[in-house]
Short mmCIF file of C-alpha atoms and ligand atoms in Angstrom, two decimals:
data_model
loop_
_atom_site.label_atom_id
_atom_site.label_comp_id
_atom_site.label_asym_id
_atom_site.label_seq_id
_atom_site.Cartn_x
_atom_site.Cartn_y
_atom_site.Cartn_z
CA MET A 154 -8.93 17.42 -59.17
CA SER A 155 -12.14 15.13 -57.94
CA ASP A 156 -13.05 11.91 -59.74
CA ALA A 157 -16.84 12.45 -59.42
CA ASP A 158 -18.16 12.40 -62.91
CA THR A 159 -21.17 13.47 -64.18
CA GLY A 160 -22.16 10.23 -65.12
CA PHE A 161 -21.48 8.70 -61.86
CA LEU A 162 -23.22 11.23 -59.98
CA ARG A 163 -26.27 11.11 -62.57
CA THR A 164 -26.26 7.48 -61.74
CA LEU A 165 -26.16 7.62 -57.91
CA PRO A 166 -29.76 6.69 -55.94
CA LYS A 167 -30.16 10.19 -54.74
CA ALA A 168 -33.41 11.78 -53.05
CA GLU A 169 -34.34 14.78 -52.86
CA LEU A 170 -35.15 16.24 -49.25
CA HIS A 171 -35.23 20.64 -49.78
CA LEU A 172 -37.33 21.39 -52.93
CA HIS A 173 -40.15 24.19 -53.07
CA LEU A 174 -42.95 22.90 -55.88
CA GLU A 175 -43.45 26.44 -56.35
CA GLY A 176 -39.48 26.73 -57.29
CA THR A 177 -39.45 24.86 -60.08
CA LEU A 178 -41.84 27.15 -62.09
CA GLU A 179 -39.94 27.83 -64.86
CA PRO A 180 -40.51 30.66 -67.22
CA GLU A 181 -41.48 29.32 -70.29
CA LEU A 182 -44.83 27.80 -67.47
CA MET A 183 -45.34 30.49 -66.16
CA PHE A 184 -46.14 31.87 -69.96
CA GLN A 185 -48.06 28.80 -71.04
CA LEU A 186 -50.26 28.54 -67.76
CA ALA A 187 -50.59 32.99 -67.46
CA GLU A 188 -51.91 32.75 -71.16
CA ARG A 189 -54.37 29.54 -70.57
CA ASN A 190 -55.43 31.81 -67.40
CA GLY A 191 -55.95 35.07 -69.80
CA LEU A 192 -53.28 36.55 -66.79
CA GLU A 193 -51.00 38.95 -67.95
CA LEU A 194 -47.21 38.94 -66.60
CA PRO A 195 -45.26 42.25 -65.67
CA TYR A 196 -42.54 40.69 -68.26
CA SER A 197 -43.04 41.41 -72.15
CA ASP A 198 -41.24 37.55 -73.09
CA VAL A 199 -39.69 34.73 -70.75
CA ASP A 200 -35.65 36.10 -71.43
CA ALA A 201 -37.13 39.59 -69.81
CA LEU A 202 -38.31 37.21 -66.58
CA ARG A 203 -35.15 35.11 -66.54
CA SER A 204 -32.81 38.07 -66.30
CA ALA A 205 -34.99 39.43 -63.54
CA TYR A 206 -33.42 36.23 -61.90
CA GLU A 207 -31.02 38.94 -59.85
CA PHE A 208 -31.13 38.88 -56.00
CA GLY A 209 -29.46 40.73 -53.34
CA ASN A 210 -30.91 38.23 -50.61
CA LEU A 211 -34.22 36.19 -49.55
CA GLN A 212 -36.49 38.41 -49.46
CA ASP A 213 -35.53 40.01 -52.97
CA PHE A 214 -36.28 35.99 -54.27
CA LEU A 215 -39.27 35.54 -52.00
CA ASP A 216 -41.29 38.71 -54.14
CA LEU A 217 -40.78 37.51 -57.45
CA TYR A 218 -41.22 33.79 -56.59
CA TYR A 219 -44.83 34.86 -54.71
CA GLN A 220 -45.56 36.74 -57.76
CA GLY A 221 -44.85 34.20 -60.11
CA ALA A 222 -46.70 31.60 -58.30
CA GLY A 223 -50.15 34.01 -59.26
CA VAL A 224 -50.62 31.91 -62.62
CA LEU A 225 -50.80 28.58 -60.64
CA GLN A 226 -54.60 28.17 -60.49
CA THR A 227 -56.28 25.15 -61.57
CA GLU A 228 -56.20 21.51 -60.66
CA GLN A 229 -54.32 20.55 -63.96
CA ASP A 230 -51.97 23.82 -63.26
CA PHE A 231 -50.64 22.09 -60.04
CA TYR A 232 -50.33 19.20 -61.71
CA ASP A 233 -48.11 20.29 -64.72
CA LEU A 234 -45.85 22.14 -62.11
CA THR A 235 -45.55 18.89 -60.18
CA TRP A 236 -45.29 16.83 -63.23
CA ALA A 237 -42.52 18.63 -65.03
CA TYR A 238 -40.34 18.90 -62.08
CA LEU A 239 -40.54 14.87 -61.69
CA GLU A 240 -39.57 14.66 -65.22
CA ARG A 241 -36.16 16.73 -64.15
CA CYS A 242 -36.21 14.65 -61.44
CA ALA A 243 -35.90 10.62 -63.48
CA ALA A 244 -33.14 12.87 -65.61
CA ASP A 245 -31.07 13.47 -62.75
CA GLY A 246 -31.11 9.73 -61.21
CA VAL A 247 -33.10 11.28 -58.05
CA VAL A 248 -35.42 8.04 -57.00
CA HIS A 249 -37.00 9.57 -53.88
CA VAL A 250 -38.86 13.55 -53.19
CA GLU A 251 -40.13 15.28 -50.73
CA PRO A 252 -41.29 18.15 -52.16
CA PHE A 253 -43.16 21.14 -50.35
CA PHE A 254 -45.96 23.39 -51.17
CA ASP A 255 -46.74 26.90 -49.70
CA PRO A 256 -50.76 26.08 -49.83
CA GLN A 257 -51.32 30.26 -47.77
CA THR A 258 -49.69 31.35 -51.07
CA HIS A 259 -52.62 30.25 -52.94
CA THR A 260 -55.84 29.99 -50.35
CA ALA A 261 -54.69 33.83 -50.27
CA ARG A 262 -55.83 33.87 -53.61
CA SER A 263 -59.08 31.96 -53.42
CA ILE A 264 -57.09 29.00 -54.86
CA PRO A 265 -59.17 26.23 -53.06
CA MET A 266 -56.93 23.75 -50.60
CA SER A 267 -58.68 21.04 -52.40
CA THR A 268 -57.35 22.20 -56.09
CA GLN A 269 -53.58 22.09 -54.71
CA PHE A 270 -54.06 18.54 -52.96
CA LYS A 271 -55.49 16.76 -56.12
CA GLY A 272 -53.41 18.31 -58.76
CA ILE A 273 -50.15 17.24 -56.77
CA THR A 274 -51.18 14.55 -55.52
CA ARG A 275 -52.32 13.07 -58.77
CA ALA A 276 -48.73 13.93 -60.35
CA LEU A 277 -46.89 12.20 -57.34
CA SER A 278 -49.02 9.16 -57.91
CA ASP A 279 -48.26 9.43 -61.90
CA GLY A 280 -44.49 9.80 -60.78
CA GLN A 281 -44.51 6.47 -59.15
CA GLU A 282 -46.32 4.12 -61.65
CA LYS A 283 -44.74 5.77 -64.61
CA LEU A 284 -41.15 6.77 -63.49
CA GLY A 285 -40.51 5.00 -60.38
CA ILE A 286 -40.31 7.97 -58.14
CA SER A 287 -41.06 7.08 -54.55
CA SER A 288 -42.35 10.63 -52.83
CA ARG A 289 -44.03 11.90 -49.44
CA LEU A 290 -45.45 15.68 -49.45
CA ILE A 291 -44.81 18.42 -46.90
CA LEU A 292 -46.73 21.32 -46.65
CA CYS A 293 -45.34 24.31 -45.10
CA PHE A 294 -46.49 27.35 -42.89
CA LEU A 295 -45.26 30.97 -44.34
CA ARG A 296 -43.73 32.23 -41.17
CA HIS A 297 -44.36 36.16 -42.20
CA LEU A 298 -47.82 35.45 -41.44
CA SER A 299 -49.30 34.48 -38.10
CA GLU A 300 -49.40 31.64 -36.02
CA GLU A 301 -53.39 31.57 -36.08
CA ASP A 302 -53.14 31.48 -40.22
CA ALA A 303 -50.99 29.28 -39.95
CA PHE A 304 -53.59 26.86 -37.63
CA THR A 305 -56.63 27.93 -40.18
CA THR A 306 -54.63 26.34 -42.87
CA LEU A 307 -53.43 23.28 -41.01
CA GLN A 308 -57.44 22.86 -40.29
CA GLN A 309 -58.15 23.11 -43.66
CA ALA A 310 -55.90 20.29 -44.71
CA MET A 311 -57.26 17.88 -42.73
CA PRO A 312 -59.23 16.39 -45.23
CA TRP A 313 -55.81 15.37 -46.93
CA ARG A 314 -54.12 14.42 -43.81
CA LYS A 315 -53.05 10.88 -45.38
CA HIS A 316 -51.37 12.32 -48.38
CA LEU A 317 -49.10 15.12 -45.89
CA VAL A 318 -45.45 12.73 -44.10
CA ALA A 319 -44.79 16.49 -42.63
CA VAL A 320 -45.30 20.04 -42.00
CA GLY A 321 -42.10 22.61 -42.26
CA LEU A 322 -41.79 25.91 -41.63
CA ASP A 323 -40.65 28.56 -44.72
CA SER A 324 -40.49 32.39 -46.10
CA GLY A 325 -38.92 35.07 -44.42
CA GLU A 326 -36.58 33.75 -41.96
CA LYS A 327 -35.48 36.81 -39.76
CA GLY A 328 -37.85 38.56 -37.58
CA ASN A 329 -40.05 35.31 -37.98
CA PRO A 330 -38.24 33.01 -35.25
CA PRO A 331 -39.46 29.07 -35.08
CA GLU A 332 -40.81 30.01 -31.37
CA LYS A 333 -43.39 32.26 -33.00
CA PHE A 334 -44.55 28.70 -34.59
CA GLN A 335 -44.69 26.90 -31.10
CA ARG A 336 -48.58 26.07 -30.63
CA VAL A 337 -49.44 25.30 -33.99
CA PHE A 338 -46.18 22.66 -34.14
CA ASP A 339 -47.67 21.16 -30.78
CA GLU A 340 -50.53 20.16 -32.93
CA VAL A 341 -48.85 19.26 -35.91
CA HIS A 342 -46.53 16.61 -33.75
CA ARG A 343 -50.26 15.73 -31.93
CA LEU A 344 -51.25 14.89 -35.57
CA GLY A 345 -48.59 12.13 -35.84
CA LEU A 346 -47.20 14.21 -38.63
CA GLY A 347 -43.79 15.13 -39.08
CA ILE A 348 -41.84 18.55 -38.39
CA VAL A 349 -38.72 20.17 -40.36
CA ALA A 350 -38.26 23.96 -40.71
CA HIS A 351 -35.63 26.53 -42.66
CA ALA A 352 -33.49 27.84 -39.89
CA GLY A 353 -30.33 29.08 -40.28
CA GLU A 354 -30.43 29.86 -43.89
CA GLU A 355 -29.94 34.19 -43.25
CA GLY A 356 -31.06 33.34 -39.76
CA PRO A 357 -29.03 32.86 -36.45
CA ALA A 358 -27.54 29.94 -35.04
CA GLU A 359 -30.28 30.42 -32.24
CA TYR A 360 -33.42 29.77 -34.63
CA ILE A 361 -31.74 26.59 -35.33
CA TRP A 362 -31.38 25.74 -31.50
CA GLN A 363 -35.13 26.78 -31.37
CA ALA A 364 -36.28 24.82 -34.64
CA LEU A 365 -34.66 22.01 -32.42
CA ASN A 366 -35.36 22.32 -29.20
CA LEU A 367 -39.32 24.36 -29.55
CA LEU A 368 -41.00 22.82 -32.85
CA LYS A 369 -38.61 19.92 -32.15
CA VAL A 370 -37.90 19.30 -35.99
CA GLN A 371 -36.71 15.68 -37.24
CA ARG A 372 -34.37 17.90 -39.88
CA VAL A 373 -33.02 21.29 -40.53
CA ASP A 374 -33.76 23.00 -43.90
CA HIS A 375 -30.76 25.25 -44.75
CA GLY A 376 -28.94 24.87 -41.44
CA VAL A 377 -25.59 25.89 -42.62
CA ARG A 378 -25.01 29.56 -40.38
CA CYS A 379 -24.99 26.79 -36.97
CA VAL A 380 -21.15 26.74 -37.78
CA GLU A 381 -21.43 30.04 -35.83
CA ASP A 382 -22.07 27.87 -32.55
CA PRO A 383 -20.02 25.26 -32.01
CA ALA A 384 -22.14 23.90 -29.15
CA LEU A 385 -24.59 23.48 -31.93
CA VAL A 386 -22.65 21.58 -34.31
CA GLN A 387 -21.99 19.40 -31.69
CA LYS A 388 -25.00 18.50 -31.22
CA LEU A 389 -26.27 17.76 -34.36
CA ILE A 390 -23.29 15.56 -35.13
CA ASP A 391 -24.56 14.00 -31.68
CA ASP A 392 -27.86 13.33 -32.82
CA GLN A 393 -27.52 13.23 -36.44
CA ILE A 394 -30.18 15.66 -37.13
CA PRO A 395 -30.13 15.98 -41.25
CA LEU A 396 -29.20 19.44 -42.78
CA THR A 397 -31.00 19.41 -46.23
CA VAL A 398 -28.53 21.76 -47.63
CA CYS A 399 -29.14 23.91 -51.09
CA PRO A 400 -25.54 25.37 -52.35
CA LEU A 401 -27.06 26.88 -55.88
CA SER A 402 -29.55 28.49 -53.44
CA ASN A 403 -26.98 29.98 -50.96
CA THR A 404 -24.72 31.33 -53.55
CA ARG A 405 -27.77 33.12 -55.40
CA LEU A 406 -29.29 34.38 -52.53
CA LYS A 407 -25.83 35.40 -51.31
CA VAL A 408 -25.93 33.58 -48.16
CA PHE A 409 -22.00 32.87 -49.21
CA ASP A 410 -20.48 34.95 -52.00
CA ASP A 411 -19.03 32.18 -53.84
CA MET A 412 -19.63 28.29 -53.70
CA ALA A 413 -15.87 28.03 -52.97
CA GLU A 414 -16.21 29.42 -49.51
CA HIS A 415 -19.51 26.57 -49.23
CA ASN A 416 -19.46 25.12 -46.03
CA ILE A 417 -21.10 22.39 -46.71
CA MET A 418 -18.23 20.24 -47.80
CA GLN A 419 -16.53 20.64 -43.78
CA LEU A 420 -19.87 19.97 -42.19
CA LEU A 421 -19.48 16.35 -44.08
CA GLU A 422 -16.37 15.63 -42.97
CA GLN A 423 -17.19 16.99 -39.39
CA GLY A 424 -19.78 14.30 -39.16
CA MET A 425 -22.72 16.13 -40.24
CA CYS A 426 -25.53 14.50 -42.01
CA VAL A 427 -25.88 16.72 -44.81
CA THR A 428 -27.52 16.48 -47.92
CA ILE A 429 -27.85 18.35 -51.22
CA ASN A 430 -30.79 19.84 -52.78
CA SER A 431 -31.83 22.41 -55.30
CA ASP A 432 -34.58 24.83 -53.38
CA ASP A 433 -35.52 26.79 -55.95
CA PRO A 434 -34.17 25.11 -59.34
CA ALA A 435 -36.19 26.88 -61.51
CA TYR A 436 -35.03 30.30 -59.81
CA PHE A 437 -31.64 29.14 -59.24
CA GLY A 438 -30.26 27.36 -62.01
CA GLY A 439 -30.32 24.03 -61.20
CA TYR A 440 -32.03 21.04 -60.37
CA LEU A 441 -30.58 18.25 -57.96
CA LEU A 442 -27.54 16.84 -60.46
CA GLN A 443 -26.56 20.48 -61.12
CA ASN A 444 -26.10 21.14 -57.22
CA TYR A 445 -24.15 18.49 -56.82
CA ILE A 446 -22.03 19.00 -60.17
CA ALA A 447 -21.51 22.47 -58.45
CA VAL A 448 -20.07 21.05 -55.43
CA ARG A 449 -17.99 18.68 -56.94
CA ASP A 450 -16.23 21.53 -59.34
CA ALA A 451 -16.09 23.96 -56.41
CA LEU A 452 -14.86 22.27 -53.47
CA GLY A 453 -13.16 19.08 -55.36
CA MET A 454 -16.24 16.56 -54.14
CA ASN A 455 -14.90 13.11 -54.29
CA GLU A 456 -16.72 9.87 -55.19
CA ALA A 457 -16.51 8.81 -51.80
CA GLN A 458 -18.20 11.78 -50.39
CA ALA A 459 -20.79 11.91 -53.52
CA ILE A 460 -21.51 8.16 -52.16
CA GLN A 461 -21.98 9.48 -48.58
CA LEU A 462 -24.49 12.80 -49.28
CA ALA A 463 -26.10 10.56 -51.35
CA ARG A 464 -26.89 7.71 -48.97
CA ASN A 465 -27.19 10.60 -46.07
CA SER A 466 -30.28 11.83 -48.57
CA ILE A 467 -32.00 8.29 -48.35
CA SER A 468 -31.43 7.59 -44.59
CA ALA A 469 -32.61 11.46 -43.92
CA SER A 470 -35.93 10.72 -45.27
CA PHE A 471 -39.30 9.58 -44.06
CA LEU A 472 -39.19 6.60 -46.05
CA SER A 473 -39.23 3.37 -44.14
CA GLU A 474 -36.22 1.52 -43.07
CA ASP A 475 -37.58 -1.53 -45.57
CA GLU A 476 -38.09 1.26 -48.04
CA LYS A 477 -34.56 2.42 -47.84
CA ALA A 478 -32.42 -0.76 -47.83
CA PRO A 479 -32.80 -1.66 -52.12
CA HIS A 480 -31.56 2.19 -52.31
CA LEU A 481 -29.16 1.95 -49.37
CA GLN A 482 -27.51 -0.99 -50.95
CA ALA A 483 -27.48 0.35 -54.10
CA LEU A 484 -25.24 3.01 -53.18
CA ASP A 485 -22.67 0.04 -50.78
CA ARG A 486 -22.99 -1.43 -54.37
CA LEU A 487 -21.34 1.94 -55.28
CA SER A 488 -18.48 2.18 -52.49
N1 ADE B 106 -35.04 29.50 -49.89
C1 ADE B 106 -36.09 29.76 -49.31
N2 ADE B 106 -35.68 30.12 -48.05
C2 ADE B 106 -37.05 30.36 -47.06
N3 ADE B 106 -38.11 30.25 -47.67
C3 ADE B 106 -38.12 29.84 -49.19
N4 ADE B 106 -39.49 29.48 -49.97
C4 ADE B 106 -38.90 28.80 -51.09
N5 ADE B 106 -37.54 29.07 -51.31
C5 ADE B 106 -36.89 29.70 -49.51
ZN1 ZN B 107 -36.22 26.30 -48.86
#
């Protein structure tokens, strides 16, 4: 039995570091935006759409996720999406967020970069002002597309450079290793932006090595397959490279058959800087608090471990040390 009750988990000051804004598109909002934009969805109603959320693997999910994102057309759509997510964060006790967005999903449909940035950043700014939630935005390249396309995307984002803290790499991992994007991440580095990448979700431990050594990532998104290489596990511990782990996502996408088999608590106990995140909560059945609850219920996470996971999320963020301090002090008071 665990001693971390839900109220306690809610009051923990937590940061969310692995969250795709397009993955917060709830079926209700998807239908609302489709109607507002005069689009037809290939589902009769919200229930029919939700019942399609059965995924055998990452690609099954991505096919639906990219299709769903097609309803996002106007600045207000991006605002509404982001604002709805921030309201969920407020309810879950999330104090800081570093969301991802996938601009190529939208520019490919002729939705300008400016439309995306304006809607998202206006909501993030309201989130700070009205909800007290701080944020830093991360642009992700889609790894199933070419490196040339990523270069074009980076160029298009330059007028919005000051709104970005980092650039990431997502989408289908298998067959799209980090090395495919080494040159564009060299450029990201030259621009002084942070770097993160999905690696070791479905892909092998070798992709995590590449993310570290070739892309020079500051955090690894997912990374749970690191356990297949003991030397890699040791490196992640020694260098305290944060892993942004997404428990509900991993079970819904069959990275682990069952939450009871998830390795997050083993990684934590080995001394790795692991964090809990929700990835694509509208598709995987829960926002950040729900992920903490799922880990508690299946893996017996206790209060001290929950505090450590929350502490890791603040430490691993792109906030300055001064900005982290009040959250870390609040966590110390709970210890
Ligand atoms: N879990 C995930 N892995 C890779 N790309 C994604 N895009 C949205 N969610 C993702
Ligand atoms: Zn992800």
